[in-house]
Coordinates of C-alpha atoms in Angstrom, one line a residue:
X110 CA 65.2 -20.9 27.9
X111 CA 62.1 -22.7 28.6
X112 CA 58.9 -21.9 27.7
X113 CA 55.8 -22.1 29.7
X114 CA 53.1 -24.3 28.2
X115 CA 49.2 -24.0 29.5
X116 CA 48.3 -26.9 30.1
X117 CA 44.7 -28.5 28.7
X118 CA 42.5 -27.6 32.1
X119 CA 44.2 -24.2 32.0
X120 CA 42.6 -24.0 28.8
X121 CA 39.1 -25.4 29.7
X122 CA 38.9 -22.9 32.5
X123 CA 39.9 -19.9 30.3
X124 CA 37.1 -21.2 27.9
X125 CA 33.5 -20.8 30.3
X126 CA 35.8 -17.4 31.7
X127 CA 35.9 -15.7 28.5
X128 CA 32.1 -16.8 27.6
X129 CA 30.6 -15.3 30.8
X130 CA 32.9 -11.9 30.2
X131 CA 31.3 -11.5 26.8
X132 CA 27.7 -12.4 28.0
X133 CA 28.6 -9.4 30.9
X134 CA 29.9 -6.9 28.1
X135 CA 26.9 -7.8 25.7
X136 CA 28.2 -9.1 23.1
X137 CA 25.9 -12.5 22.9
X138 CA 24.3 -13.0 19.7
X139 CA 21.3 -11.1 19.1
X140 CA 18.1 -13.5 18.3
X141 CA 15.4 -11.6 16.0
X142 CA 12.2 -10.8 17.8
X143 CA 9.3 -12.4 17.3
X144 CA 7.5 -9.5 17.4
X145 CA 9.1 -7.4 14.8
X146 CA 6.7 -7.0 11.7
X147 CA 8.2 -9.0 8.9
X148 CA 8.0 -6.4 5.2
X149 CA 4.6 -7.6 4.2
X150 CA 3.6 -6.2 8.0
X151 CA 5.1 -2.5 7.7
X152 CA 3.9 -2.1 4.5
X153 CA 0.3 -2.6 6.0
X154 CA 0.9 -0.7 8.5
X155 CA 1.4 2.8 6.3
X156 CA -0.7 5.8 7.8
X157 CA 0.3 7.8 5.0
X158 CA 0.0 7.8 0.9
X159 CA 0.9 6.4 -1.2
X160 CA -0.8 2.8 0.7
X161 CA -2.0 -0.5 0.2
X162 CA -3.9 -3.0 2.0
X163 CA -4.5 -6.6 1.3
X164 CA -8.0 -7.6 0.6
X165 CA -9.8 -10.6 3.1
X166 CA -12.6 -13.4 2.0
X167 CA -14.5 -10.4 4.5
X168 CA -13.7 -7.6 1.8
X169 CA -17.4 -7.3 2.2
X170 CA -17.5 -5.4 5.5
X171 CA -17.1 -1.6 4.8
X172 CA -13.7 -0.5 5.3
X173 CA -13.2 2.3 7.4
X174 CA -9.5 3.5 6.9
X175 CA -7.6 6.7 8.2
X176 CA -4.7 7.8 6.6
X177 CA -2.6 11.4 6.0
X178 CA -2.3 12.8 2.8
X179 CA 1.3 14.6 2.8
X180 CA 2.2 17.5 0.2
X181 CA 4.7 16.5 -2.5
X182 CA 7.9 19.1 -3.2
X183 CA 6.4 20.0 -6.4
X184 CA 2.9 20.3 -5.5
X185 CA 1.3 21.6 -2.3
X186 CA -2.0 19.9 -3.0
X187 CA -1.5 16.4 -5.0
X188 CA -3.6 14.3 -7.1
X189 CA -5.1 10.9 -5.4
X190 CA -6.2 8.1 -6.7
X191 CA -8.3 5.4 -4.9
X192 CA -8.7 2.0 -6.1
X193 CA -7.1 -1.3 -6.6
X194 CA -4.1 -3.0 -7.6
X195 CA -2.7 -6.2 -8.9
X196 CA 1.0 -7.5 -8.9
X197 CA 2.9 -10.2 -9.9
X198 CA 6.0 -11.7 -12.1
X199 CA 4.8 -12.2 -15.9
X200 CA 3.9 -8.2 -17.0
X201 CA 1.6 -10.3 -19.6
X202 CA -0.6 -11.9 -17.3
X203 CA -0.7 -9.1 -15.0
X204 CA -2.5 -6.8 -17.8
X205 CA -4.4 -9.7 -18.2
X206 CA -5.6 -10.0 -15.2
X207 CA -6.4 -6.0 -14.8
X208 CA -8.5 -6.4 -17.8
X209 CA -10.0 -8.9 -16.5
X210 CA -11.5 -6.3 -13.1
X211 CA -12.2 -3.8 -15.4
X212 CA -14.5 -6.5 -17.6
X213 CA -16.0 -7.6 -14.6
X214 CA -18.0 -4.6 -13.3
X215 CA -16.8 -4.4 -10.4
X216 CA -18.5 -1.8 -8.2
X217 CA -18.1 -0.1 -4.8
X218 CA -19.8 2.9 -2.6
X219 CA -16.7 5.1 -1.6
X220 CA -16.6 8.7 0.6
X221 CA -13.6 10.8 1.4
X222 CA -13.7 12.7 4.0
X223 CA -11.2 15.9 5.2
X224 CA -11.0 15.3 8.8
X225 CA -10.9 19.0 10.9
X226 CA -10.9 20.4 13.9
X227 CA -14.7 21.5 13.0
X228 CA -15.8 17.9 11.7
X229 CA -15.7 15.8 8.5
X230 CA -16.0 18.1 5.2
X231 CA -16.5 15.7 2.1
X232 CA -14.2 15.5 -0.4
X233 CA -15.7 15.0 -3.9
X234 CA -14.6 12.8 -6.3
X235 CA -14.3 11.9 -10.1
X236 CA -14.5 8.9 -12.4
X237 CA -13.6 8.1 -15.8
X238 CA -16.5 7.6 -18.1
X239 CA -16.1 6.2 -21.8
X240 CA -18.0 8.7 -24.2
X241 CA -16.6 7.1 -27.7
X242 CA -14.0 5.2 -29.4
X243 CA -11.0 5.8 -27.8
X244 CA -12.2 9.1 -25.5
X245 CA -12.8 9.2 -21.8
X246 CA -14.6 11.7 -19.9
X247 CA -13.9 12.7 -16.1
X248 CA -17.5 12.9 -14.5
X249 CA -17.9 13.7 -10.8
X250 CA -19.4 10.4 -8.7
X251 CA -22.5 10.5 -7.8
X252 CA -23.8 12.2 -4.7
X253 CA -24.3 8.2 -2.9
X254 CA -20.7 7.6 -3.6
X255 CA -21.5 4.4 -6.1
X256 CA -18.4 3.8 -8.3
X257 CA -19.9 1.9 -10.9
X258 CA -16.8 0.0 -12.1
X259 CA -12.7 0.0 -12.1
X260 CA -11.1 1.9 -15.2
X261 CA -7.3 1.9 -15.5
X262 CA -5.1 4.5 -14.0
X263 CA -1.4 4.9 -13.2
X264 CA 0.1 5.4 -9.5
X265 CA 3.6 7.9 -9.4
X266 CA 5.9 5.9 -9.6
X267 CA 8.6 7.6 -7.3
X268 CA 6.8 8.1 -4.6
X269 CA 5.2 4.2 -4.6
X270 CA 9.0 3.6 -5.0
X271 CA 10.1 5.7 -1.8
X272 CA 7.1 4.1 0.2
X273 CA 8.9 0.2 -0.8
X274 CA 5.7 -0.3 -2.6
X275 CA 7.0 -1.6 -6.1
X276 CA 10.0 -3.2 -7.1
X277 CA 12.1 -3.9 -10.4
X278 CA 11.7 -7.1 -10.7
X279 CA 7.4 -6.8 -10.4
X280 CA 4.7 -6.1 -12.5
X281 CA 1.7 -4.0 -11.2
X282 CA -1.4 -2.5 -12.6
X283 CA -3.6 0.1 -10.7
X284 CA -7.1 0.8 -11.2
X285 CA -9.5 3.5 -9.6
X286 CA -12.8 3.8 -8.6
X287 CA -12.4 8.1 -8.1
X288 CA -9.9 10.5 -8.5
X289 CA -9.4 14.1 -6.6
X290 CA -7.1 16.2 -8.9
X291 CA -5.9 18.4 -5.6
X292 CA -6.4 17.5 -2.2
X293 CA -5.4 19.3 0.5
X294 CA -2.3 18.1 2.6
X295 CA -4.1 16.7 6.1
X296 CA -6.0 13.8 7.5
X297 CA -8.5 11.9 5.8
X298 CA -10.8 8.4 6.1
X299 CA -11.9 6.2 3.3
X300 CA -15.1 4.6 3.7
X301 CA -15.5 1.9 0.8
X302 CA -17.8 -0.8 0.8
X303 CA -17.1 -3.2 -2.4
X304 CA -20.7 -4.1 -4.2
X305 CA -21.1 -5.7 -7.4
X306 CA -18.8 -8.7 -8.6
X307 CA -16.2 -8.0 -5.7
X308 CA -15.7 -12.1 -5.3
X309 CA -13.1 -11.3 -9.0
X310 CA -11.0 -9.2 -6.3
X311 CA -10.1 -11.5 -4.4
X312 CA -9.9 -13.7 -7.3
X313 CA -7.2 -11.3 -9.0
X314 CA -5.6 -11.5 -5.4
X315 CA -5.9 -7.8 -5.7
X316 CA -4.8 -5.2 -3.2
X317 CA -6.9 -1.6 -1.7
X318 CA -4.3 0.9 -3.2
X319 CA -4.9 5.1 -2.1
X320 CA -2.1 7.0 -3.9
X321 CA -0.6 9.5 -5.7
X322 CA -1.8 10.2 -9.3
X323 CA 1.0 9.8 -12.1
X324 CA 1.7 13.2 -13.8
X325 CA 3.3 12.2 -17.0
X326 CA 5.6 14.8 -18.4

């Protein structure tokens, strides 16, 4: 019995054959597109707490950000935080570095605002005021919104975690300029204009952070 054998230009016209069926069923390769936001990109694009943004040489043009403020399972109006952070490898020199902001007097005129159907209704907010050795007051900011410097503060950590806003393998610190202890679920905009000593910011390579408030236990 013999057997049939193809011979080579049988086989070179099977080859471009085959190729242009694929193409037609759509199975080429798929090339990424240069227009999808890389990781850095989505995370600056949040529209909802916990966020962050990255802070520009222009950090000194007011910032004028809208985000939503989301209810958490176990609480139906959550504590914020708004502030900055700093990240990096070494936990050591992280600390270091948030020491650092809070030594520096950094300061910066911040409003809340509830946006409704009515208008804007402020939201007031709180700071955390040294009154003796070791004892920190909460005193409400005053009426021009002045934050007269950072003091240190914790983000939650699950929902920062959910959001793809810290990782295992990184150190952060956060600091605040105000707190709300309950805000209403809704929509809300930031206006914060950084003041005094905001060049150690950017120094720092610090980040705009407006989250959730850690709980404890």
């Amino acid at each position: 019995m013999e057997i049939a054998v193809p011979l080579a230009k049988d086989r070179m016209r099977f080859a471009p054959m085959a190729l242009i069926a694929c193409l037609v069923a759509g199975c080429s390769p798929q090339l990424p597109s240069a227009n999808m936001p890389t990781a850095k990109e989505q995370i600056e694009m949040r529209t909802a707490i916990p966020l962050v943004r990255s802070l520009t040489p222009h950090h000194r043009v007011p910032v004028d950000l809208e985000f939503d403020v989301p209810a958490l399972p176990d609480d139906p109006t959550p504590p914020i935080f708004i502030g900055v952070r700093v990240t990096g490898v070494d936990p050591t020199a992280v600390s270091e570095t948030a020491d650092r902001l809070i030594s520096a007097g950094v300061s910066a005129e911040l409003h809340l605002e509830r946006i409704e159907p009515s208008g804007a209704i402020l939201v007031g907010l709180q700071r955390s005021q040294r009154v003796g050795v070791g004892q920190q007051a909460s005193i409400p900011l005053s009426a021009d919104g002045i934050a007269p410097g950072l003091f240190a503060f914790d983000a939650d950590g699950t929902t920062m975690r959910d959001a793809g806003l810290s990782a295992e393998h990184a150190a952060s610190r956060e600091l605040a300029f105000g707190y709300n202890n309950a805000v209403r679920p809704g929509r809300y905009r930031l206006t914060l204009r950084f003041d005094r000593n905001s060049e150690a910011l950017i120094a720092a390579n610090a980040q705009l952070i407006v989250a959730y408030t850690y709980k404890g236990k």
